[in-house]
Coordinates of N, CA and C and ligand atoms in Angstrom, one line a residue:
M1 N -2.1 -16.3 -21.9 CA -1.1 -15.9 -21.0 C -0.1 -15.6 -19.6
M2 N 0.3 -16.4 -19.5 CA 0.8 -16.1 -17.6 C 0.9 -14.8 -17.6
R3 N 0.7 -13.4 -16.3 CA 0.8 -12.5 -15.9 C 2.5 -13.0 -15.6
K4 N 3.8 -12.0 -15.5 CA 4.6 -12.1 -14.8 C 5.1 -11.6 -13.6
K5 N 5.5 -12.3 -12.2 CA 5.9 -12.0 -11.5 C 6.1 -10.9 -10.6
I6 N 6.4 -9.8 -10.3 CA 6.8 -9.1 -10.4 C 6.8 -8.6 -8.6
K7 N 8.3 -8.3 -8.7 CA 9.6 -8.1 -8.4 C 10.1 -7.5 -7.0
M8 N 10.2 -7.5 -6.4 CA 10.0 -5.9 -4.8 C 11.5 -6.2 -5.1
N9 N 12.1 -4.7 -4.4 CA 13.6 -4.5 -4.2 C 12.4 -4.0 -2.9
C10 N 14.0 -4.4 -1.7 CA 13.6 -3.5 0.1 C 12.5 -2.9 -0.7
K11 N 13.0 -1.4 -1.4 CA 12.7 0.1 -0.4 C 10.4 -0.7 -0.7
E12 N 10.2 -1.2 -2.2 CA 9.1 -1.3 -2.9 C 8.5 -2.6 -1.6
F13 N 9.7 -2.8 -0.8 CA 8.7 -4.1 0.4 C 8.2 -3.4 1.3
A14 N 9.5 -2.6 1.8 CA 9.3 -1.5 3.7 C 7.7 -0.7 3.4
V15 N 7.6 -0.3 1.5 CA 6.3 1.1 1.2 C 5.2 -0.5 1.7
A16 N 5.5 -1.2 1.3 CA 4.2 -2.1 1.4 C 3.8 -2.6 2.6
I17 N 4.5 -3.0 3.7 CA 4.2 -3.2 5.3 C 3.3 -2.9 5.5
P18 N 2.6 -1.8 5.6 CA 1.7 -1.0 6.4 C 0.2 -1.7 5.9
R19 N 1.0 -1.7 4.5 CA -1.1 -1.9 3.7 C -0.5 -3.9 3.7
F20 N -0.1 -4.4 3.4 CA 0.4 -5.6 3.7 C -0.4 -6.3 5.4
L21 N 0.3 -5.1 6.7 CA -0.1 -5.2 7.8 C -2.0 -4.7 7.9
E22 N -2.4 -4.8 7.1 CA -3.9 -3.9 6.9 C -5.0 -5.3 6.2
D23 N -3.9 -5.2 5.6 CA -4.6 -6.6 5.2 C -5.0 -5.7 3.6
E24 N -4.6 -4.7 2.7 CA -4.5 -3.5 2.0 C -3.7 -3.4 0.8
L25 N -2.4 -4.5 1.1 CA -1.8 -5.6 0.2 C -2.8 -6.1 -1.5
P26 N -2.8 -4.6 -3.1 CA -3.7 -5.6 -3.9 C -3.0 -7.1 -4.2
D27 N -2.8 -7.1 -5.0 CA -2.8 -8.9 -5.1 C -2.0 -8.5 -6.5
R28 N -2.2 -7.9 -7.4 CA -1.2 -8.3 -7.9 C 0.4 -8.2 -6.4
Q29 N 0.8 -6.7 -6.3 CA 1.9 -7.3 -5.1 C 2.2 -8.3 -4.3
M30 N 1.2 -9.0 -4.2 CA 1.3 -10.2 -2.1 C 2.5 -11.5 -3.1
P31 N 2.3 -11.6 -4.2 CA 3.5 -12.8 -5.0 C 5.3 -12.4 -4.5
G32 N 4.9 -11.1 -5.1 CA 6.6 -10.4 -4.9 C 6.9 -9.8 -3.9
F33 N 5.6 -9.4 -2.6 CA 6.3 -9.5 -1.3 C 6.2 -10.8 -0.6
L34 N 6.0 -12.0 -0.6 CA 6.2 -12.9 -0.2 C 7.4 -13.6 -1.2
E35 N 7.7 -13.4 -1.9 CA 9.0 -13.9 -2.0 C 9.7 -13.0 -1.8
H36 N 9.4 -11.8 -1.7 CA 10.8 -10.8 -0.6 C 11.1 -11.2 0.6
F37 N 10.0 -11.3 0.9 CA 9.6 -11.9 2.6 C 10.4 -13.2 2.7
E38 N 10.5 -14.5 2.1 CA 11.6 -15.4 2.7 C 12.7 -15.1 1.7
T39 N 13.8 -14.1 1.9 CA 14.5 -13.8 0.3 C 15.6 -12.8 0.7
C40 N 14.7 -12.2 2.2 CA 14.8 -11.0 3.0 C 15.4 -10.8 4.1
D41 N 16.8 -11.5 4.1 CA 16.4 -11.5 6.1 C 16.3 -10.1 6.6
E42 N 17.2 -9.5 6.2 CA 16.5 -8.1 7.0 C 14.8 -7.4 6.5
C43 N 15.1 -7.7 5.8 CA 13.1 -7.2 5.6 C 11.9 -8.5 6.3
N44 N 12.3 -9.7 6.3 CA 12.1 -10.1 7.2 C 11.8 -10.0 8.6
E45 N 13.0 -9.5 9.0 CA 12.9 -8.6 10.8 C 11.9 -7.7 10.6
E46 N 12.7 -6.5 9.7 CA 11.8 -5.6 9.2 C 9.7 -5.5 9.9
L47 N 9.1 -6.6 8.6 CA 7.7 -6.5 9.0 C 8.2 -7.0 10.6
Q48 N 8.4 -8.2 11.2 CA 8.3 -8.5 12.1 C 8.1 -8.0 12.9
I49 N 9.4 -6.6 12.9 CA 9.5 -6.3 13.8 C 8.0 -4.6 14.1
Q50 N 7.5 -4.3 12.5 CA 6.4 -3.1 12.7 C 5.5 -4.8 12.6
F51 N 5.4 -5.6 12.7 CA 3.6 -6.4 13.2 C 3.8 -6.4 15.1
L52 N 5.5 -6.9 15.0 CA 5.0 -6.5 16.6 C 5.0 -5.4 17.0
V53 N 5.1 -3.8 16.9 CA 4.9 -2.9 16.9 C 3.5 -2.6 17.2
K54 N 2.8 -3.3 16.0 CA 1.3 -2.3 15.4 C 0.6 -3.1 16.1
E55 N 1.1 -4.6 16.1 CA -0.4 -5.7 17.0 C -0.3 -5.7 18.6
G56 N 1.3 -5.0 18.3 CA 1.8 -4.7 20.7 C 0.7 -3.1 21.5
I57 N 1.2 -2.3 20.7 CA 0.4 -1.5 20.4 C -1.1 -1.4 20.8
A58 N -1.4 -2.8 19.2 CA -3.2 -2.6 20.2 C -3.4 -3.1 21.2
R59 N -3.4 -4.0 21.6 CA -3.0 -5.2 23.0 C -2.4 -4.9 23.9
L60 N -2.0 -3.7 24.6 CA -1.9 -3.0 25.0 C -1.8 -3.1 26.4
E61 N -3.7 -3.2 26.4 CA -4.8 -3.1 27.2 C -4.2 -4.7 28.2
D62 N -5.0 -5.4 26.9 CA -5.2 -6.9 27.5 C -4.4 -7.2 27.8
A63 N -3.9 -8.0 29.3 CA -2.9 -8.2 29.4 C -2.2 -9.9 29.2
A64 N -3.4 -11.1 28.5 CA -3.1 -12.3 28.3 C -2.2 -11.7 27.0
D65 N -1.6 -13.9 27.9 CA -0.4 -13.6 27.0 C -0.7 -14.0 25.5
F66 N 0.0 -13.4 24.4 CA -0.4 -13.9 22.7 C 1.0 -14.5 22.4
N67 N 1.2 -14.5 21.1 CA 2.5 -15.3 20.1 C 2.1 -14.9 18.7
L68 N 2.6 -13.9 19.8 CA 2.7 -12.5 17.8 C 3.2 -13.4 16.4
S69 N 4.8 -13.5 16.9 CA 5.5 -14.9 16.1 C 4.7 -15.2 15.0
G70 N 3.9 -16.3 15.7 CA 3.0 -17.5 15.5 C 1.6 -16.7 14.2
E71 N 2.0 -15.6 15.1 CA 0.7 -14.7 14.0 C 1.5 -14.8 13.5
L72 N 2.4 -14.0 13.0 CA 2.7 -13.3 11.5 C 2.7 -14.6 10.9
A73 N 3.4 -15.4 11.1 CA 3.4 -16.5 10.4 C 2.4 -17.4 10.1
G74 N 1.3 -17.3 10.3 CA 0.1 -17.6 10.5 C -0.5 -17.0 9.3
K75 N -0.3 -15.3 9.6 CA -0.8 -14.6 8.5 C 0.1 -15.1 6.9
V76 N 1.6 -15.3 7.3 CA 2.1 -14.9 5.9 C 1.4 -16.5 4.9
E77 N 1.3 -17.8 6.1 CA 1.3 -18.4 5.3 C -0.6 -18.3 4.7
E78 N -1.4 -17.8 6.0 CA -2.5 -17.7 5.5 C -2.9 -17.2 3.6
H79 N -2.2 -15.9 3.6 CA -1.7 -15.8 2.8 C -1.3 -16.7 1.2
K80 N -0.1 -16.5 1.3 CA 0.6 -18.1 1.0 C -0.3 -19.0 -0.6
R81 N -1.7 -19.3 1.0 CA -2.7 -20.0 0.6 C -3.6 -19.2 -0.4
M82 N -3.8 -18.5 0.1 CA -5.0 -17.2 -0.8 C -4.6 -17.2 -2.4
L83 N -3.3 -17.6 -2.3 CA -1.7 -16.7 -3.8 C -2.4 -18.2 -4.0
K84 N -2.1 -19.2 -3.7 CA -2.4 -20.6 -4.3 C -3.5 -20.9 -4.9
R85 N -4.8 -21.0 -3.9 CA -6.1 -21.2 -4.8 C -6.4 -20.5 -6.0
K86 N -5.6 -19.0 -6.1 CA -6.2 -17.7 -6.6 C -5.4 -18.7 -8.2
R87 N -4.1 -19.3 -7.8 CA -3.3 -19.8 -9.2 C -3.8 -20.8 -9.4
I88 N -4.4 -21.7 -9.4 CA -5.4 -23.1 -9.8 C -6.1 -22.6 -9.9
G89 N -7.2 -21.3 -10.0 CA -7.8 -20.4 -10.6 C -8.1 -19.9 -12.6
N90 N -7.1 -19.3 -12.1 CA -6.3 -18.3 -12.8 C -5.9 -20.1 -14.1
L91 N -5.8 -20.8 -13.4 CA -4.8 -22.2 -15.3 C -6.0 -22.5 -14.9
I92 N -7.4 -23.0 -13.9 CA -8.7 -23.6 -15.2 C -9.2 -22.4 -16.2
I93 N -9.1 -20.9 -15.9 CA -9.7 -20.0 -16.5 C -8.8 -20.1 -17.9
Y94 N -7.4 -20.0 -18.3 CA -6.3 -20.2 -19.2 C -6.9 -21.0 -19.9
C95 N -7.0 -22.7 -19.8 CA -7.8 -23.7 -20.0 C -8.8 -23.3 -20.9
M96 N -9.4 -22.7 -20.2 CA -11.0 -22.5 -20.8 C -11.3 -22.0 -22.2
E97 N -10.3 -20.8 -22.0 CA -10.0 -19.9 -22.9 C -8.9 -20.4 -23.6
G98 N -8.1 -21.7 -23.8 CA -7.1 -22.2 -24.5 C -8.9 -22.8 -26.0
I99 N -9.1 -23.5 -24.6 CA -10.3 -24.9 -25.8 C -10.9 -24.0 -26.5
A100 N -11.6 -22.7 -26.3 CA -12.4 -21.7 -26.5 C -12.1 -21.5 -28.3
V101 N -10.5 -20.6 -27.7 CA -9.4 -20.8 -29.0 C -9.5 -21.9 -30.0
I102 N -9.9 -22.7 -29.7 CA -9.3 -24.1 -31.0 C -10.7 -24.1 -31.1
A103 N -11.7 -24.3 -30.2 CA -13.0 -24.6 -31.4 C -13.1 -23.6 -32.2
V104 N -13.2 -22.2 -31.8 CA -13.1 -21.2 -32.7 C -12.8 -21.3 -34.0
I105 N -11.3 -22.1 -34.3 CA -10.8 -22.2 -35.4 C -11.4 -23.8 -36.0
F106 N -11.6 -24.2 -34.8 CA -12.0 -26.0 -35.4 C -13.6 -25.5 -36.8
I107 N -14.4 -24.5 -35.3 CA -15.8 -24.7 -36.2 C -14.9 -23.2 -37.5
L108 N -14.2 -22.3 -37.7 CA -14.1 -22.1 -39.3 C -13.6 -22.5 -40.1
T109 N -12.6 -23.5 -39.5 CA -12.0 -24.5 -40.6 C -13.0 -25.5 -41.0
L110 N -13.7 -26.1 -40.4 CA -15.2 -26.6 -40.6 C -15.6 -25.7 -42.1
V111 N -15.7 -24.4 -42.1 CA -16.8 -23.8 -42.6 C -16.5 -23.6 -43.4
L112 N -15.4 -22.8 -44.0 CA -14.3 -22.8 -45.1 C -13.9 -23.7 -45.7
V113 N -14.0 -25.0 -45.4 CA -13.7 -26.5 -45.9 C -15.2 -27.0 -47.1
N114 N -15.9 -27.0 -45.9 CA -18.0 -26.8 -47.0 C -18.3 -25.9 -47.2
F115 N -17.5 -24.7 -47.5 CA -17.7 -23.3 -48.1 C -17.6 -23.6 -50.0
Ligands
ZN1 ZN1 14.6 -6.5 1.1

């Protein structure tokens, strides 16, 4: 059985932003978070602002030029890739579970027929 995607509203998204930026957002919240990020302009902007503030403050000392919005895009892409990999892994597990169930039914049928 596939897990239902947990949708996020703007308020939940706002709460999740700090955890996302700390790489502490739970996996089960990540799909809803990324989906909201891509569908809601306001929250998209909010995440960019918080990311800039957080990373900007962290780097005020080193005057190296940085491409923060590019880094946020990279972070989003990285999480998307991780989710995709995880989804493929889950699919394989579901298939194996299905095969196991069929095998058990098959064996039971054989046992019952021969009984
Ligand atoms: Zn929103």
